[in-house]
Tab-separated table of C-alpha atoms and ligand atoms in Angstrom:
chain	number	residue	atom	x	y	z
A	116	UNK	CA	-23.296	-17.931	-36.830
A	117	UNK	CA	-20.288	-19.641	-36.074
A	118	UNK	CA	-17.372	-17.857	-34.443
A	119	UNK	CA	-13.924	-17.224	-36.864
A	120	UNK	CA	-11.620	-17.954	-33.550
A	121	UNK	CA	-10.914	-20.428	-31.515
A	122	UNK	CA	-8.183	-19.652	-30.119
A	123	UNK	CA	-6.741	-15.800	-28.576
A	124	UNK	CA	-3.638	-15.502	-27.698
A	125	UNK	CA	-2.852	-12.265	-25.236
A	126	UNK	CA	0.387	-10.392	-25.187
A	127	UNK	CA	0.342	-9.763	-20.814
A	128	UNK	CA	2.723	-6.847	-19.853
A	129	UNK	CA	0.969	-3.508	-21.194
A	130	UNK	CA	-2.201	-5.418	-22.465
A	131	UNK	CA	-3.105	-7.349	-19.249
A	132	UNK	CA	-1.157	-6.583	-16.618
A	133	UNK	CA	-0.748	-3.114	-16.224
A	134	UNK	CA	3.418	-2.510	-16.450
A	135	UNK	CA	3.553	0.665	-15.850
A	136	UNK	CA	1.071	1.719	-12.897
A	137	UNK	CA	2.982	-1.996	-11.427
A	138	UNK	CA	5.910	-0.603	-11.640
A	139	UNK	CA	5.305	3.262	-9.968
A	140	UNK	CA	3.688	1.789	-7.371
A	141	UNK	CA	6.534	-0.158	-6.609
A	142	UNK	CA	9.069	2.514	-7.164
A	143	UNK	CA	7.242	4.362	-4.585
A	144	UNK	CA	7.225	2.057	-2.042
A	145	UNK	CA	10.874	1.075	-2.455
A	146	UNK	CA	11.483	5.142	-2.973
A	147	UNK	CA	10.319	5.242	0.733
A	148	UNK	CA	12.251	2.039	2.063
A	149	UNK	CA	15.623	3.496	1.192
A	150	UNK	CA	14.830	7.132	1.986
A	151	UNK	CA	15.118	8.736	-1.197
A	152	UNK	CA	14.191	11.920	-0.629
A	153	UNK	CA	17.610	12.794	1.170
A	154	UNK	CA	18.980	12.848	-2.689
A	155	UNK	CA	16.219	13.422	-4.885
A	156	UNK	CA	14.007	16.764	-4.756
A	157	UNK	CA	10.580	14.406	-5.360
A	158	UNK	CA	9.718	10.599	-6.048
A	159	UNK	CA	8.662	12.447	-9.539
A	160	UNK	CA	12.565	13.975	-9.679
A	161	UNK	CA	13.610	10.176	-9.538
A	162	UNK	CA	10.833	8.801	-11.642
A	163	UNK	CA	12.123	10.621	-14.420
A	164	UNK	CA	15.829	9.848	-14.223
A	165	UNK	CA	14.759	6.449	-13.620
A	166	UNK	CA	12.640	6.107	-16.663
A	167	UNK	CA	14.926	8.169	-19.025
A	168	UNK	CA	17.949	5.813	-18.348
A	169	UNK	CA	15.512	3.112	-18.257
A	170	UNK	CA	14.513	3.649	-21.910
A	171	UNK	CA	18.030	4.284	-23.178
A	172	UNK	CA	19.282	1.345	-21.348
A	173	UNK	CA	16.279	-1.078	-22.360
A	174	UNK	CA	17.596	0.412	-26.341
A	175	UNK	CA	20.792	-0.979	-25.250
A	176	UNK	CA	20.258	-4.313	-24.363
A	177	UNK	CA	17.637	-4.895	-27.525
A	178	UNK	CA	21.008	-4.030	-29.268
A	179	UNK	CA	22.865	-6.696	-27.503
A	180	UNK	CA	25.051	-3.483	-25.771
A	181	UNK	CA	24.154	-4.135	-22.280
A	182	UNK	CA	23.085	-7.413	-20.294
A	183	UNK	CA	19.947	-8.102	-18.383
A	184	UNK	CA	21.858	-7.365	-15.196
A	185	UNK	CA	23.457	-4.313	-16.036
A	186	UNK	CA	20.307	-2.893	-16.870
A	187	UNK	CA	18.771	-3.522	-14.342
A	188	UNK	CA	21.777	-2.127	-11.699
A	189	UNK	CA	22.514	0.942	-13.835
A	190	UNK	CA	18.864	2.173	-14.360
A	191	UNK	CA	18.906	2.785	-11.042
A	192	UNK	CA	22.559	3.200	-10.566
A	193	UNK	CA	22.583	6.583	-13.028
A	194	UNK	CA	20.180	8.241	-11.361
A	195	UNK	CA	21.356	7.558	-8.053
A	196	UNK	CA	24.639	9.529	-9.328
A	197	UNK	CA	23.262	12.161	-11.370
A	198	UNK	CA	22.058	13.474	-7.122
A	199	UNK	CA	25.695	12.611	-5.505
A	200	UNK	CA	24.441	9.296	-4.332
A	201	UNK	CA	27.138	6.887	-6.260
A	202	UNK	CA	26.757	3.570	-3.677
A	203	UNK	CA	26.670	0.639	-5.900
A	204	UNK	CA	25.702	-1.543	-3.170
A	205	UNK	CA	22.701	0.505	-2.067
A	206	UNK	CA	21.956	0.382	-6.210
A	207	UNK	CA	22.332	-3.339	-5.898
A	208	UNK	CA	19.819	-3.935	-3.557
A	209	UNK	CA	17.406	-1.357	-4.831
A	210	UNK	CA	17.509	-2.990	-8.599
A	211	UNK	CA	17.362	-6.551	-6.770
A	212	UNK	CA	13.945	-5.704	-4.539
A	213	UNK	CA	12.506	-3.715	-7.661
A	214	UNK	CA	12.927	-7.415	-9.804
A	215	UNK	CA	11.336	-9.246	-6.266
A	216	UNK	CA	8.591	-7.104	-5.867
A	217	UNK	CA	7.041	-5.216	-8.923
A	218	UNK	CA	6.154	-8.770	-10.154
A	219	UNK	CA	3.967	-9.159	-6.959
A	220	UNK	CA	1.510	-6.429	-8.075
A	221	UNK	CA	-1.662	-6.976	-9.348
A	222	UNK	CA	-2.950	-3.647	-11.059
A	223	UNK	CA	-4.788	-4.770	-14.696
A	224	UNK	CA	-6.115	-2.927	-17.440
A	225	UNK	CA	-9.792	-1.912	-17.216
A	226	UNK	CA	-12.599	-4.577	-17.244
A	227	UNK	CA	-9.969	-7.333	-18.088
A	228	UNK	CA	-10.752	-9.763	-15.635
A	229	UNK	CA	-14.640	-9.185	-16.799
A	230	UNK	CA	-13.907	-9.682	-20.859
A	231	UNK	CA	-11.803	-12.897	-19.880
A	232	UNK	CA	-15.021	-13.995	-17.608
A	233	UNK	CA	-17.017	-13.712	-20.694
A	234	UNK	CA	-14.991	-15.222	-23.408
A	235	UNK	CA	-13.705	-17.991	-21.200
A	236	UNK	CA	-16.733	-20.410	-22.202
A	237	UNK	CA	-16.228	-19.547	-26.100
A	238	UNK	CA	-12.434	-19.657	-26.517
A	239	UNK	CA	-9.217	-21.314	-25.731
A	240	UNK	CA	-7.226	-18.140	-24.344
A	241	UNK	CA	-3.467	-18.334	-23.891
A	242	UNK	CA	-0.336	-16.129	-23.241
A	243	UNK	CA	2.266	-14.641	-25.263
A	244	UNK	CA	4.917	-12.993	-23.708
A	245	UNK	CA	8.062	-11.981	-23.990
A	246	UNK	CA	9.742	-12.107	-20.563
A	247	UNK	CA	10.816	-14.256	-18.018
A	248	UNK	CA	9.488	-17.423	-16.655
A	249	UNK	CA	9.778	-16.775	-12.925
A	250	UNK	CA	8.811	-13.335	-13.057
A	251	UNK	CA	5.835	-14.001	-15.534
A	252	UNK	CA	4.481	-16.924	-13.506
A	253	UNK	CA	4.040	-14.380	-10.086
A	254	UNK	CA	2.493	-12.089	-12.413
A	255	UNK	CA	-0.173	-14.180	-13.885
A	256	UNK	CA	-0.888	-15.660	-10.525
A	257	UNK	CA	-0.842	-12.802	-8.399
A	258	UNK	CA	-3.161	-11.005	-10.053
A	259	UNK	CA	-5.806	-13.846	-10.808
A	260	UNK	CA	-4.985	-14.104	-14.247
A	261	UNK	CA	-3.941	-17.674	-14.382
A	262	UNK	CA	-7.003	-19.653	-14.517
A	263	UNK	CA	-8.058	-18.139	-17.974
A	264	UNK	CA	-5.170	-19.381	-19.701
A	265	UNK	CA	-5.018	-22.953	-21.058
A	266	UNK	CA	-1.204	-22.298	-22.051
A	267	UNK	CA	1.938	-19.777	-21.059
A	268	UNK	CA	4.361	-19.180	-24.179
A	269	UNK	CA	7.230	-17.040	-22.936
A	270	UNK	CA	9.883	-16.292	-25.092
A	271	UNK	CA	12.901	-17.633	-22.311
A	272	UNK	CA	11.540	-20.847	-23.279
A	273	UNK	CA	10.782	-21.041	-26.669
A	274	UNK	CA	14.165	-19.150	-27.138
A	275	UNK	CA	13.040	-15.930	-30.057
A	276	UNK	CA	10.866	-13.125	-28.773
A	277	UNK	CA	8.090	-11.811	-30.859
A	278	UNK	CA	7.964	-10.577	-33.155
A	279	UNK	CA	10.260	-13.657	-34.503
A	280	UNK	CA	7.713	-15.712	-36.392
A	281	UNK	CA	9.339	-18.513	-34.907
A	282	UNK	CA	7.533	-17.469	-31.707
A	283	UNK	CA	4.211	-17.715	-33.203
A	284	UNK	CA	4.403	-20.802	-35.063
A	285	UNK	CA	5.743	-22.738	-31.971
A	286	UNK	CA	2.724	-21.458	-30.123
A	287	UNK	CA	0.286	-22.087	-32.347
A	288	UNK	CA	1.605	-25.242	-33.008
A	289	UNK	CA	1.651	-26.621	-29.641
A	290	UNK	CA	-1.641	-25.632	-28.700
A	291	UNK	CA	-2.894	-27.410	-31.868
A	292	UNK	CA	-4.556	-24.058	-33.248
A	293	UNK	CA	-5.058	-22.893	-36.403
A	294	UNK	CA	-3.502	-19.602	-37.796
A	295	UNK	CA	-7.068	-19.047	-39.519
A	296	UNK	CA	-8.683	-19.408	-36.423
A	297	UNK	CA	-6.199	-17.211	-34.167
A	298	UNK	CA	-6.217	-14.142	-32.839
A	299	UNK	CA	-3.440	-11.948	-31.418
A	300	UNK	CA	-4.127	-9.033	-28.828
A	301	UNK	CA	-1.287	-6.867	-27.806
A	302	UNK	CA	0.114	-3.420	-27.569
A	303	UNK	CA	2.980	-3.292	-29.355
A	304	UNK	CA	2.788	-2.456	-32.852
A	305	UNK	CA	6.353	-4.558	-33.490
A	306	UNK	CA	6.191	-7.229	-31.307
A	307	UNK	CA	2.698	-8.522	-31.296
A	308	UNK	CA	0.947	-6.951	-34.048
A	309	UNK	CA	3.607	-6.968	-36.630
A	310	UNK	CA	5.037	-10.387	-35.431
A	311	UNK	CA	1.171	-11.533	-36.221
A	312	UNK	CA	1.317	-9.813	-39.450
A	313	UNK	CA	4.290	-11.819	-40.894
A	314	UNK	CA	3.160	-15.074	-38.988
A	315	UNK	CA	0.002	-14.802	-41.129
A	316	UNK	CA	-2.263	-14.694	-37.691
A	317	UNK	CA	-5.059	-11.949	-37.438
A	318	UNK	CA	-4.440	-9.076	-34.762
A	319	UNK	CA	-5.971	-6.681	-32.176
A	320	UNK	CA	-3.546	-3.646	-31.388
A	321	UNK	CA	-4.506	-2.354	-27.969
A	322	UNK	CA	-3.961	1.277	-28.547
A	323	UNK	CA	-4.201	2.836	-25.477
A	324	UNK	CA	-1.870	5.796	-26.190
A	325	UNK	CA	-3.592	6.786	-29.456
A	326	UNK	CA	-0.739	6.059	-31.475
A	327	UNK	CA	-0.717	6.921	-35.165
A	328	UNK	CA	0.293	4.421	-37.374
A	329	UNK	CA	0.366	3.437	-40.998
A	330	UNK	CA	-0.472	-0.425	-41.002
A	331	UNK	CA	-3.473	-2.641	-41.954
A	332	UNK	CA	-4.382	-4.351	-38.568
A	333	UNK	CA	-7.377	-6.340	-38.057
A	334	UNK	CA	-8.798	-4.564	-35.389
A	335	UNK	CA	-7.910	-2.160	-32.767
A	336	UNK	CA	-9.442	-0.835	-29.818
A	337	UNK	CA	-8.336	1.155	-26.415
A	338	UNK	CA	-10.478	-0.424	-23.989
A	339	UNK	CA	-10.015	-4.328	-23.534
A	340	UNK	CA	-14.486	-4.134	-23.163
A	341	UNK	CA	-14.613	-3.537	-26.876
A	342	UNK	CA	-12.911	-7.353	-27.204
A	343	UNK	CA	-16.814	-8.649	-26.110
A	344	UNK	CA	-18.310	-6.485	-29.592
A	345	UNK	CA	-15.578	-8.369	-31.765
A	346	UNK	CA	-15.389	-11.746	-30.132
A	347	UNK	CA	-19.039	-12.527	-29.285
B	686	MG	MG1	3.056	-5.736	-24.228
């Protein structure tokens, strides 16, 4: 039988590349480096702050509230003060290393360098993220991704982020795909999986947190292994 796609495109941060485990593991190292546990009571004590102002900050800038740079000094900045540690230079340096270095790490979902083994000879496979080009490049090739992907679309270069159909159309476009014969795997409901919806592109939602939702989606799955039942 002849397959429906030809072409997949992956979302990478939170469907690939594992974000989050990336990003503790960084925060830990760097938690160490600058002696955190003078101020905080644990690395978890920090981890929370962190991510709570992280989140609200993240809101922010989506909003067009906050730059890119801001966010990234006062996520760590606000914490630092909520323990009596206001040094905006020591914030500055922390926020600066975090950008260098969580990029560097190479922790991926389960089994996803075997499913891309095994659809490599079937499909053209590309990338769709929203992000930035420097810091998606080390992340792709860091972590061995690279060399399954016949094309990179990342939203500081096409200039709309998913889920702007814009986004989707450019990449299909470009890659000289089909939307019939497209697929879309991702974990955000908004971004990937509705963005696909209104582009008119099938989708995968990568559900790995078991969230409950109310829309018609393709497919969905919480392992990346179940890809290899749908795709071959
Ligand atoms: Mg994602």
């Amino acid at each position: 039988m002849p397959r429906k796609y030809k072409h997949l495109f992956f979302d990478l941060d939170h469907t690939l590349w594992d974000f989050e485990a990336n990003s503790e593991e960084t925060l830990i190292e760097l938690y160490e480096t600058f002696n955190l546990d003078q101020y905080f009571e644990s690395f978890e004590d920090f981890h929370e702050r962190y991510e709570s102002h992280n989140l609200y900050l993240w809101s922010q800038y989506r909003k067009g509230k906050v730059d890119k740079k801001t966010l990234n000094f006062q996520r760590f900045h606000l914490p630092f003060c909520e323990v009596g540690f206001d040094d905006k230079a020591i914030a500055e340096q922390f926020a600066s290393e975090y950008v260098r270095i969580s990029p560097s790490k190479t922790k991926l979902f389960p089994n996803a360098i075997d499913v891309l083994e095994k659809l490599k000879p079937h499909y053209e496979m590309h990338i769709i993220t929203n992000g930035f080009r420097e810091v998606q490049a080390k992340k792709l090739e860091n972590s061995g991704l690279r060399p399954y992907f016949s094309n990179i679309y990342i939203s500081e270069l096409i200039g709309v982020q998913k889920p702007h159909p814009y986004f989707f159309d450019y990449s299909i476009k470009s890659c000289n795909a089909r939307k019939k014969e497209s697929l879309v795997i991702g974990d955000s409901l908004e971004a990937d999986i509705q963005g696909a919806i209104k582009a008119g592109i099938d989708q995968v939602f990568f559900n790995t947190k078991g969230l409950s939702h109310e829309k018609k989606i393709t497919h969905e799955i919480d392992n990346l292994s179940e890809l290899l039942d749908i795709l071959l």
